[in-house]
Amino acid sequence: MKLHKAQAFTLIELLVVISIIAILAGIALPVFGEVKIRGDQTKALSNAKQIGTACKIFATDNNGLYPRNTDYPPGSAATPTEAASGDSSNLILRTLIPDYLPDRGIFVLQKSAFYSASAVGTGTDPLPAGANHWAYVSGLNDTSNSRWPLLADGFDPQSASSPAYVLNESKPGGLWKGKKAIVIRCDGSGNVETLLSSNHTIKRTDDDKENALKGDSGTTTAGKIPWFETGSTTKIYVHNAAVP
């Protein structure tokens, strides 16, 4: 009779295999999470670029002016009401619907703390609070400095005078955990930009080519392309002030 030895793992071998799997999982899971975030950012950037393109098309029909009035439907007021500092970006961006954008869906980022499912699905307002993630600068036109920001992720409403983002993704302005922000410029270009780690604000361009540039207000901005700013007579800063 021939004796056959049963093939089996020893306890030590099994523990070694489990340890290797645990180590590989620990390495892979953060990578998968980062890939998912980058995918979400790419989709959001695509949506934001479409809004920026809609603004440019709007300008061709309105003497070169980007959306700046709050009257809806557009053209309903004999004397249009220009947005004032502190108004919600929803009031201006809704004027793109439906002539330049079909519906509110493109303004929605479901992971954003500005998002409210009940707001998106109901009501006659084309862009109610809770349906729009984006901050917007009103008062610009198609001849404004091409590098001026036009549209960006909604930021912390408490930092309106010096726009900044927060680390907590469950809070308004924390969608990308204070690390990134999607920015669309006046010329329609857009990027997922890295924030300054010190204060979670947008980095400003600083090179010889732009040292002497002047902003729309006429103020020299040596070495800096202005970010969302208040206090200018020709640019009105607005954001999604109504947080659901």
PDB file of C-alpha atoms in Angstrom:
ATOM      1  CA  MET A   1       0.000   0.000   0.000  1.00  0.00           C
ATOM      2  CA  LYS A   2       1.210   3.484  -0.864  1.00  0.00           C
ATOM      3  CA  LEU A   3       0.712   6.218   1.664  1.00  0.00           C
ATOM      4  CA  HIS A   4      -0.270   9.659   0.296  1.00  0.00           C
ATOM      5  CA  LYS A   5       0.589  12.763   2.243  1.00  0.00           C
ATOM      6  CA  ALA A   6      -2.239  15.327   2.477  1.00  0.00           C
ATOM      7  CA  GLN A   7      -1.184  18.774   1.185  1.00  0.00           C
ATOM      8  CA  ALA A   8      -2.210  21.563   3.578  1.00  0.00           C
ATOM      9  CA  PHE A   9      -1.096  24.970   4.795  1.00  0.00           C
ATOM     10  CA  THR A  10       0.499  25.165   8.176  1.00  0.00           C
ATOM     11  CA  LEU A  11      -0.790  27.808  10.556  1.00  0.00           C
ATOM     12  CA  ILE A  12       2.346  29.876  10.037  1.00  0.00           C
ATOM     13  CA  GLU A  13       1.970  29.795   6.253  1.00  0.00           C
ATOM     14  CA  LEU A  14      -1.665  30.821   6.525  1.00  0.00           C
ATOM     15  CA  LEU A  15      -0.815  33.744   8.781  1.00  0.00           C
ATOM     16  CA  VAL A  16       1.911  34.861   6.371  1.00  0.00           C
ATOM     17  CA  VAL A  17      -0.544  34.839   3.435  1.00  0.00           C
ATOM     18  CA  ILE A  18      -3.137  36.790   5.450  1.00  0.00           C
ATOM     19  CA  SER A  19      -0.507  39.339   6.452  1.00  0.00           C
ATOM     20  CA  ILE A  20       0.591  39.849   2.843  1.00  0.00           C
ATOM     21  CA  ILE A  21      -3.025  40.329   1.726  1.00  0.00           C
ATOM     22  CA  ALA A  22      -3.586  42.851   4.528  1.00  0.00           C
ATOM     23  CA  ILE A  23      -0.476  44.809   3.538  1.00  0.00           C
ATOM     24  CA  LEU A  24      -1.452  44.870  -0.144  1.00  0.00           C
ATOM     25  CA  ALA A  25      -4.983  45.987   0.740  1.00  0.00           C
ATOM     26  CA  GLY A  26      -3.580  48.758   2.920  1.00  0.00           C
ATOM     27  CA  ILE A  27      -1.508  49.990  -0.021  1.00  0.00           C
ATOM     28  CA  ALA A  28      -4.219  49.609  -2.675  1.00  0.00           C
ATOM     29  CA  LEU A  29      -7.268  51.075  -0.929  1.00  0.00           C
ATOM     30  CA  PRO A  30      -5.909  54.658  -0.612  1.00  0.00           C
ATOM     31  CA  VAL A  31      -4.870  54.507  -4.273  1.00  0.00           C
ATOM     32  CA  PHE A  32      -8.353  53.402  -5.322  1.00  0.00           C
ATOM     33  CA  GLY A  33      -9.825  56.212  -3.210  1.00  0.00           C
ATOM     34  CA  GLU A  34      -7.586  58.783  -4.894  1.00  0.00           C
ATOM     35  CA  VAL A  35      -8.508  57.472  -8.348  1.00  0.00           C
ATOM     36  CA  LYS A  36     -12.208  57.829  -7.459  1.00  0.00           C
ATOM     37  CA  ILE A  37     -11.690  61.419  -6.297  1.00  0.00           C
ATOM     38  CA  ARG A  38      -9.814  62.310  -9.489  1.00  0.00           C
ATOM     39  CA  GLY A  39     -12.620  60.807 -11.537  1.00  0.00           C
ATOM     40  CA  ASP A  40     -15.155  62.935  -9.661  1.00  0.00           C
ATOM     41  CA  GLN A  41     -13.009  66.035 -10.200  1.00  0.00           C
ATOM     42  CA  THR A  42     -12.725  65.333 -13.924  1.00  0.00           C
ATOM     43  CA  LYS A  43     -16.500  65.046 -14.226  1.00  0.00           C
ATOM     44  CA  ALA A  44     -17.032  68.220 -12.202  1.00  0.00           C
ATOM     45  CA  LEU A  45     -14.460  70.071 -14.323  1.00  0.00           C
ATOM     46  CA  SER A  46     -16.303  69.002 -17.469  1.00  0.00           C
ATOM     47  CA  ASN A  47     -19.566  70.379 -16.077  1.00  0.00           C
ATOM     48  CA  ALA A  48     -17.906  73.634 -15.049  1.00  0.00           C
ATOM     49  CA  LYS A  49     -16.388  74.084 -18.515  1.00  0.00           C
ATOM     50  CA  GLN A  50     -19.832  73.681 -20.049  1.00  0.00           C
ATOM     51  CA  ILE A  51     -21.137  76.436 -17.778  1.00  0.00           C
ATOM     52  CA  GLY A  52     -18.174  78.609 -18.774  1.00  0.00           C
ATOM     53  CA  THR A  53     -18.883  77.942 -22.458  1.00  0.00           C
ATOM     54  CA  ALA A  54     -22.533  78.865 -21.912  1.00  0.00           C
ATOM     55  CA  CYS A  55     -21.376  82.157 -20.380  1.00  0.00           C
ATOM     56  CA  LYS A  56     -19.227  82.895 -23.446  1.00  0.00           C
ATOM     57  CA  ILE A  57     -22.114  82.152 -25.809  1.00  0.00           C
ATOM     58  CA  PHE A  58     -24.345  84.344 -23.629  1.00  0.00           C
ATOM     59  CA  ALA A  59     -21.790  87.145 -24.053  1.00  0.00           C
ATOM     60  CA  THR A  60     -21.970  86.947 -27.851  1.00  0.00           C
ATOM     61  CA  ASP A  61     -25.700  87.669 -27.591  1.00  0.00           C
ATOM     62  CA  ASN A  62     -25.347  90.412 -24.974  1.00  0.00           C
ATOM     63  CA  ASN A  63     -22.760  92.917 -26.164  1.00  0.00           C
ATOM     64  CA  GLY A  64     -19.875  90.890 -24.788  1.00  0.00           C
ATOM     65  CA  LEU A  65     -21.191  90.850 -21.215  1.00  0.00           C
ATOM     66  CA  TYR A  66     -21.152  87.692 -19.140  1.00  0.00           C
ATOM     67  CA  PRO A  67     -24.300  87.041 -17.073  1.00  0.00           C
ATOM     68  CA  ARG A  68     -24.673  89.691 -14.390  1.00  0.00           C
ATOM     69  CA  ASN A  69     -28.388  90.321 -13.868  1.00  0.00           C
ATOM     70  CA  THR A  70     -30.765  88.537 -11.526  1.00  0.00           C
ATOM     71  CA  ASP A  71     -34.060  89.023 -13.386  1.00  0.00           C
ATOM     72  CA  TYR A  72     -35.727  85.806 -14.519  1.00  0.00           C
ATOM     73  CA  PRO A  73     -36.763  85.105 -17.185  1.00  0.00           C
ATOM     74  CA  PRO A  74     -33.952  87.084 -18.823  1.00  0.00           C
ATOM     75  CA  GLY A  75     -35.296  90.231 -20.460  1.00  0.00           C
ATOM     76  CA  SER A  76     -38.384  90.287 -18.268  1.00  0.00           C
ATOM     77  CA  ALA A  77     -37.427  93.609 -16.659  1.00  0.00           C
ATOM     78  CA  ALA A  78     -37.390  96.919 -18.529  1.00  0.00           C
ATOM     79  CA  THR A  79     -34.354  97.898 -16.471  1.00  0.00           C
ATOM     80  CA  PRO A  80     -32.387  94.731 -15.587  1.00  0.00           C
ATOM     81  CA  THR A  81     -31.328  94.289 -11.970  1.00  0.00           C
ATOM     82  CA  GLU A  82     -27.577  93.859 -11.694  1.00  0.00           C
ATOM     83  CA  ALA A  83     -26.388  91.505  -8.960  1.00  0.00           C
ATOM     84  CA  ALA A  84     -25.192  93.120  -5.769  1.00  0.00           C
ATOM     85  CA  SER A  85     -22.430  91.999  -3.441  1.00  0.00           C
ATOM     86  CA  GLY A  86     -23.789  89.225  -1.254  1.00  0.00           C
ATOM     87  CA  ASP A  87     -26.332  87.938  -3.770  1.00  0.00           C
ATOM     88  CA  SER A  88     -26.405  84.224  -4.433  1.00  0.00           C
ATOM     89  CA  SER A  89     -24.665  82.962  -7.553  1.00  0.00           C
ATOM     90  CA  ASN A  90     -27.861  81.009  -8.238  1.00  0.00           C
ATOM     91  CA  LEU A  91     -29.673  84.249  -9.052  1.00  0.00           C
ATOM     92  CA  ILE A  92     -27.286  85.030 -11.895  1.00  0.00           C
ATOM     93  CA  LEU A  93     -26.490  81.575 -13.245  1.00  0.00           C
ATOM     94  CA  ARG A  94     -30.164  80.696 -13.554  1.00  0.00           C
ATOM     95  CA  THR A  95     -30.372  83.209 -16.411  1.00  0.00           C
ATOM     96  CA  LEU A  96     -28.473  80.672 -18.531  1.00  0.00           C
ATOM     97  CA  ILE A  97     -31.450  78.276 -18.316  1.00  0.00           C
ATOM     98  CA  PRO A  98     -32.921  77.155 -20.693  1.00  0.00           C
ATOM     99  CA  ASP A  99     -31.510  79.166 -23.621  1.00  0.00           C
ATOM    100  CA  TYR A 100     -27.843  78.319 -22.978  1.00  0.00           C
ATOM    101  CA  LEU A 101     -28.089  75.283 -20.714  1.00  0.00           C
ATOM    102  CA  PRO A 102     -31.024  72.850 -20.747  1.00  0.00           C
ATOM    103  CA  ASP A 103     -31.612  72.423 -17.008  1.00  0.00           C
ATOM    104  CA  ARG A 104     -30.173  72.660 -13.495  1.00  0.00           C
ATOM    105  CA  GLY A 105     -28.560  69.217 -13.576  1.00  0.00           C
ATOM    106  CA  ILE A 106     -25.167  70.484 -14.723  1.00  0.00           C
ATOM    107  CA  PHE A 107     -24.891  72.762 -11.667  1.00  0.00           C
ATOM    108  CA  VAL A 108     -25.332  69.880  -9.228  1.00  0.00           C
ATOM    109  CA  LEU A 109     -22.531  68.053  -7.427  1.00  0.00           C
ATOM    110  CA  GLN A 110     -24.204  65.538  -5.189  1.00  0.00           C
ATOM    111  CA  LYS A 111     -21.215  65.192  -2.835  1.00  0.00           C
ATOM    112  CA  SER A 112     -21.154  68.936  -2.234  1.00  0.00           C
ATOM    113  CA  ALA A 113     -22.524  70.275   1.055  1.00  0.00           C
ATOM    114  CA  PHE A 114     -24.307  72.909  -1.045  1.00  0.00           C
ATOM    115  CA  TYR A 115     -26.432  70.119  -2.547  1.00  0.00           C
ATOM    116  CA  SER A 116     -29.984  69.401  -1.442  1.00  0.00           C
ATOM    117  CA  ALA A 117     -31.910  66.586  -3.141  1.00  0.00           C
ATOM    118  CA  SER A 118     -35.250  68.148  -2.267  1.00  0.00           C
ATOM    119  CA  ALA A 119     -34.236  71.465  -3.848  1.00  0.00           C
ATOM    120  CA  VAL A 120     -33.093  69.867  -7.090  1.00  0.00           C
ATOM    121  CA  GLY A 121     -36.280  67.942  -7.710  1.00  0.00           C
ATOM    122  CA  THR A 122     -38.948  70.496  -6.913  1.00  0.00           C
ATOM    123  CA  GLY A 123     -40.030  74.095  -7.407  1.00  0.00           C
ATOM    124  CA  THR A 124     -40.391  76.446 -10.334  1.00  0.00           C
ATOM    125  CA  ASP A 125     -37.125  78.327  -9.734  1.00  0.00           C
ATOM    126  CA  PRO A 126     -34.728  76.996 -12.403  1.00  0.00           C
ATOM    127  CA  LEU A 127     -31.771  77.111  -9.992  1.00  0.00           C
ATOM    128  CA  PRO A 128     -32.869  77.177  -6.326  1.00  0.00           C
ATOM    129  CA  ALA A 129     -30.552  77.128  -3.312  1.00  0.00           C
ATOM    130  CA  GLY A 130     -29.280  73.590  -2.967  1.00  0.00           C
ATOM    131  CA  ALA A 131     -29.177  73.003  -6.718  1.00  0.00           C
ATOM    132  CA  ASN A 132     -25.985  74.932  -7.441  1.00  0.00           C
ATOM    133  CA  HIS A 133     -22.476  74.108  -6.253  1.00  0.00           C
ATOM    134  CA  TRP A 134     -20.596  76.886  -8.036  1.00  0.00           C
ATOM    135  CA  ALA A 135     -19.335  80.300  -7.000  1.00  0.00           C
ATOM    136  CA  TYR A 136     -19.373  82.972  -9.718  1.00  0.00           C
ATOM    137  CA  VAL A 137     -17.919  86.422 -10.395  1.00  0.00           C
ATOM    138  CA  SER A 138     -20.340  88.879 -11.946  1.00  0.00           C
ATOM    139  CA  GLY A 139     -19.398  92.028 -13.813  1.00  0.00           C
ATOM    140  CA  LEU A 140     -16.856  90.532 -16.227  1.00  0.00           C
ATOM    141  CA  ASN A 141     -16.982  90.485 -20.025  1.00  0.00           C
ATOM    142  CA  ASP A 142     -15.290  88.845 -22.998  1.00  0.00           C
ATOM    143  CA  THR A 143     -12.528  91.480 -23.007  1.00  0.00           C
ATOM    144  CA  SER A 144     -11.657  91.061 -19.318  1.00  0.00           C
ATOM    145  CA  ASN A 145      -8.240  89.679 -18.427  1.00  0.00           C
ATOM    146  CA  SER A 146      -8.364  86.104 -19.686  1.00  0.00           C
ATOM    147  CA  ARG A 147      -6.840  84.816 -16.446  1.00  0.00           C
ATOM    148  CA  TRP A 148      -9.471  86.294 -14.153  1.00  0.00           C
ATOM    149  CA  PRO A 149     -11.555  83.585 -12.469  1.00  0.00           C
ATOM    150  CA  LEU A 150     -15.167  83.392 -13.585  1.00  0.00           C
ATOM    151  CA  LEU A 151     -16.421  80.210 -11.940  1.00  0.00           C
ATOM    152  CA  ALA A 152     -15.099  77.938  -9.190  1.00  0.00           C
ATOM    153  CA  ASP A 153     -16.080  75.471  -6.515  1.00  0.00           C
ATOM    154  CA  GLY A 154     -18.306  77.006  -3.881  1.00  0.00           C
ATOM    155  CA  PHE A 155     -16.131  77.818  -0.868  1.00  0.00           C
ATOM    156  CA  ASP A 156     -16.671  78.408   2.843  1.00  0.00           C
ATOM    157  CA  PRO A 157     -19.458  81.045   3.099  1.00  0.00           C
ATOM    158  CA  GLN A 158     -17.775  82.399   6.225  1.00  0.00           C
ATOM    159  CA  SER A 159     -14.711  83.436   4.199  1.00  0.00           C
ATOM    160  CA  ALA A 160     -16.419  85.639   1.612  1.00  0.00           C
ATOM    161  CA  SER A 161     -13.967  88.523   2.059  1.00  0.00           C
ATOM    162  CA  SER A 162     -11.004  86.206   1.496  1.00  0.00           C
ATOM    163  CA  PRO A 163     -12.352  83.060  -0.196  1.00  0.00           C
ATOM    164  CA  ALA A 164     -10.973  79.840   1.232  1.00  0.00           C
ATOM    165  CA  TYR A 165     -11.884  76.178   1.348  1.00  0.00           C
ATOM    166  CA  VAL A 166     -12.119  73.867   4.352  1.00  0.00           C
ATOM    167  CA  LEU A 167     -10.751  70.420   5.238  1.00  0.00           C
ATOM    168  CA  ASN A 168     -14.078  68.900   6.277  1.00  0.00           C
ATOM    169  CA  GLU A 169     -15.826  67.532   3.173  1.00  0.00           C
ATOM    170  CA  SER A 170     -19.196  67.551   4.957  1.00  0.00           C
ATOM    171  CA  LYS A 171     -19.016  71.363   5.240  1.00  0.00           C
ATOM    172  CA  PRO A 172     -19.687  73.920   2.474  1.00  0.00           C
ATOM    173  CA  GLY A 173     -16.385  74.518   0.715  1.00  0.00           C
ATOM    174  CA  GLY A 174     -14.902  71.198   1.758  1.00  0.00           C
ATOM    175  CA  LEU A 175     -15.729  69.041  -1.244  1.00  0.00           C
ATOM    176  CA  TRP A 176     -12.085  68.333  -2.099  1.00  0.00           C
ATOM    177  CA  LYS A 177     -10.909  68.485   1.546  1.00  0.00           C
ATOM    178  CA  GLY A 178      -9.069  71.775   1.166  1.00  0.00           C
ATOM    179  CA  LYS A 179      -6.572  70.316  -1.297  1.00  0.00           C
ATOM    180  CA  LYS A 180      -7.984  71.158  -4.739  1.00  0.00           C
ATOM    181  CA  ALA A 181     -10.403  73.555  -6.406  1.00  0.00           C
ATOM    182  CA  ILE A 182     -11.893  73.622  -9.881  1.00  0.00           C
ATOM    183  CA  VAL A 183     -11.447  77.013 -11.523  1.00  0.00           C
ATOM    184  CA  ILE A 184     -12.805  78.301 -14.854  1.00  0.00           C
ATOM    185  CA  ARG A 185     -11.160  81.447 -16.212  1.00  0.00           C
ATOM    186  CA  CYS A 186     -12.585  84.251 -18.339  1.00  0.00           C
ATOM    187  CA  ASP A 187     -11.203  82.740 -21.516  1.00  0.00           C
ATOM    188  CA  GLY A 188     -13.091  79.485 -20.866  1.00  0.00           C
ATOM    189  CA  SER A 189     -10.015  77.513 -19.791  1.00  0.00           C
ATOM    190  CA  GLY A 190     -10.306  75.446 -16.645  1.00  0.00           C
ATOM    191  CA  ASN A 191      -8.227  73.296 -14.318  1.00  0.00           C
ATOM    192  CA  VAL A 192      -8.304  71.356 -11.108  1.00  0.00           C
ATOM    193  CA  GLU A 193      -5.937  73.628  -9.195  1.00  0.00           C
ATOM    194  CA  THR A 194      -3.882  72.774  -6.096  1.00  0.00           C
ATOM    195  CA  LEU A 195      -4.663  74.947  -3.077  1.00  0.00           C
ATOM    196  CA  LEU A 196      -2.098  76.564  -0.808  1.00  0.00           C
ATOM    197  CA  SER A 197      -1.642  74.219   2.144  1.00  0.00           C
ATOM    198  CA  SER A 198      -1.180  77.131   4.551  1.00  0.00           C
ATOM    199  CA  ASN A 199      -4.645  78.654   4.167  1.00  0.00           C
ATOM    200  CA  HIS A 200      -6.481  76.493   1.576  1.00  0.00           C
ATOM    201  CA  THR A 201      -6.837  79.313  -0.944  1.00  0.00           C
ATOM    202  CA  ILE A 202      -6.139  79.371  -4.681  1.00  0.00           C
ATOM    203  CA  LYS A 203      -2.525  79.878  -5.702  1.00  0.00           C
ATOM    204  CA  ARG A 204      -2.010  83.054  -7.698  1.00  0.00           C
ATOM    205  CA  THR A 205       0.147  83.274 -10.810  1.00  0.00           C
ATOM    206  CA  ASP A 206       3.436  85.040 -10.217  1.00  0.00           C
ATOM    207  CA  ASP A 207       5.755  85.514 -13.181  1.00  0.00           C
ATOM    208  CA  ASP A 208       7.418  88.341 -15.114  1.00  0.00           C
ATOM    209  CA  LYS A 209       4.826  88.198 -17.856  1.00  0.00           C
ATOM    210  CA  GLU A 210       2.008  89.084 -15.480  1.00  0.00           C
ATOM    211  CA  ASN A 211       3.765  91.379 -13.030  1.00  0.00           C
ATOM    212  CA  ALA A 212       2.446  94.514 -14.705  1.00  0.00           C
ATOM    213  CA  LEU A 213      -1.072  93.314 -15.420  1.00  0.00           C
ATOM    214  CA  LYS A 214      -3.897  95.518 -14.262  1.00  0.00           C
ATOM    215  CA  GLY A 215      -7.206  94.194 -13.033  1.00  0.00           C
ATOM    216  CA  ASP A 216     -10.573  95.381 -14.321  1.00  0.00           C
ATOM    217  CA  SER A 217     -10.704  97.868 -11.461  1.00  0.00           C
ATOM    218  CA  GLY A 218      -7.516  99.509 -12.758  1.00  0.00           C
ATOM    219  CA  THR A 219      -5.506  98.519  -9.706  1.00  0.00           C
ATOM    220  CA  THR A 220      -2.055  97.119 -10.417  1.00  0.00           C
ATOM    221  CA  THR A 221      -1.783  93.556  -9.191  1.00  0.00           C
ATOM    222  CA  ALA A 222       1.969  93.094  -9.156  1.00  0.00           C
ATOM    223  CA  GLY A 223       2.780  89.447  -9.620  1.00  0.00           C
ATOM    224  CA  LYS A 224      -0.729  88.285  -8.884  1.00  0.00           C
ATOM    225  CA  ILE A 225      -3.809  87.389 -10.841  1.00  0.00           C
ATOM    226  CA  PRO A 226      -6.645  88.403  -8.505  1.00  0.00           C
ATOM    227  CA  TRP A 227      -8.886  85.718  -7.126  1.00  0.00           C
ATOM    228  CA  PHE A 228     -12.526  86.293  -6.220  1.00  0.00           C
ATOM    229  CA  GLU A 229     -12.507  89.790  -4.787  1.00  0.00           C
ATOM    230  CA  THR A 230     -14.946  92.224  -3.205  1.00  0.00           C
ATOM    231  CA  GLY A 231     -14.877  95.983  -3.255  1.00  0.00           C
ATOM    232  CA  SER A 232     -14.338  96.501  -6.991  1.00  0.00           C
ATOM    233  CA  THR A 233     -16.665  98.777  -8.906  1.00  0.00           C
ATOM    234  CA  THR A 234     -16.521  96.639 -12.015  1.00  0.00           C
ATOM    235  CA  LYS A 235     -16.568  93.139 -10.561  1.00  0.00           C
ATOM    236  CA  ILE A 236     -19.201  91.950  -8.151  1.00  0.00           C
ATOM    237  CA  TYR A 237     -18.386  88.898  -6.143  1.00  0.00           C
ATOM    238  CA  VAL A 238     -21.300  86.557  -5.554  1.00  0.00           C
ATOM    239  CA  HIS A 239     -21.558  83.069  -4.147  1.00  0.00           C
ATOM    240  CA  ASN A 240     -24.113  80.501  -3.110  1.00  0.00           C
ATOM    241  CA  ALA A 241     -24.962  82.280   0.118  1.00  0.00           C
ATOM    242  CA  ALA A 242     -27.952  80.076   0.887  1.00  0.00           C
ATOM    243  CA  VAL A 243     -26.654  76.843   2.368  1.00  0.00           C
ATOM    244  CA  PRO A 244     -29.229  74.048   2.683  1.00  0.00           C
TER     245      PRO A 244
END
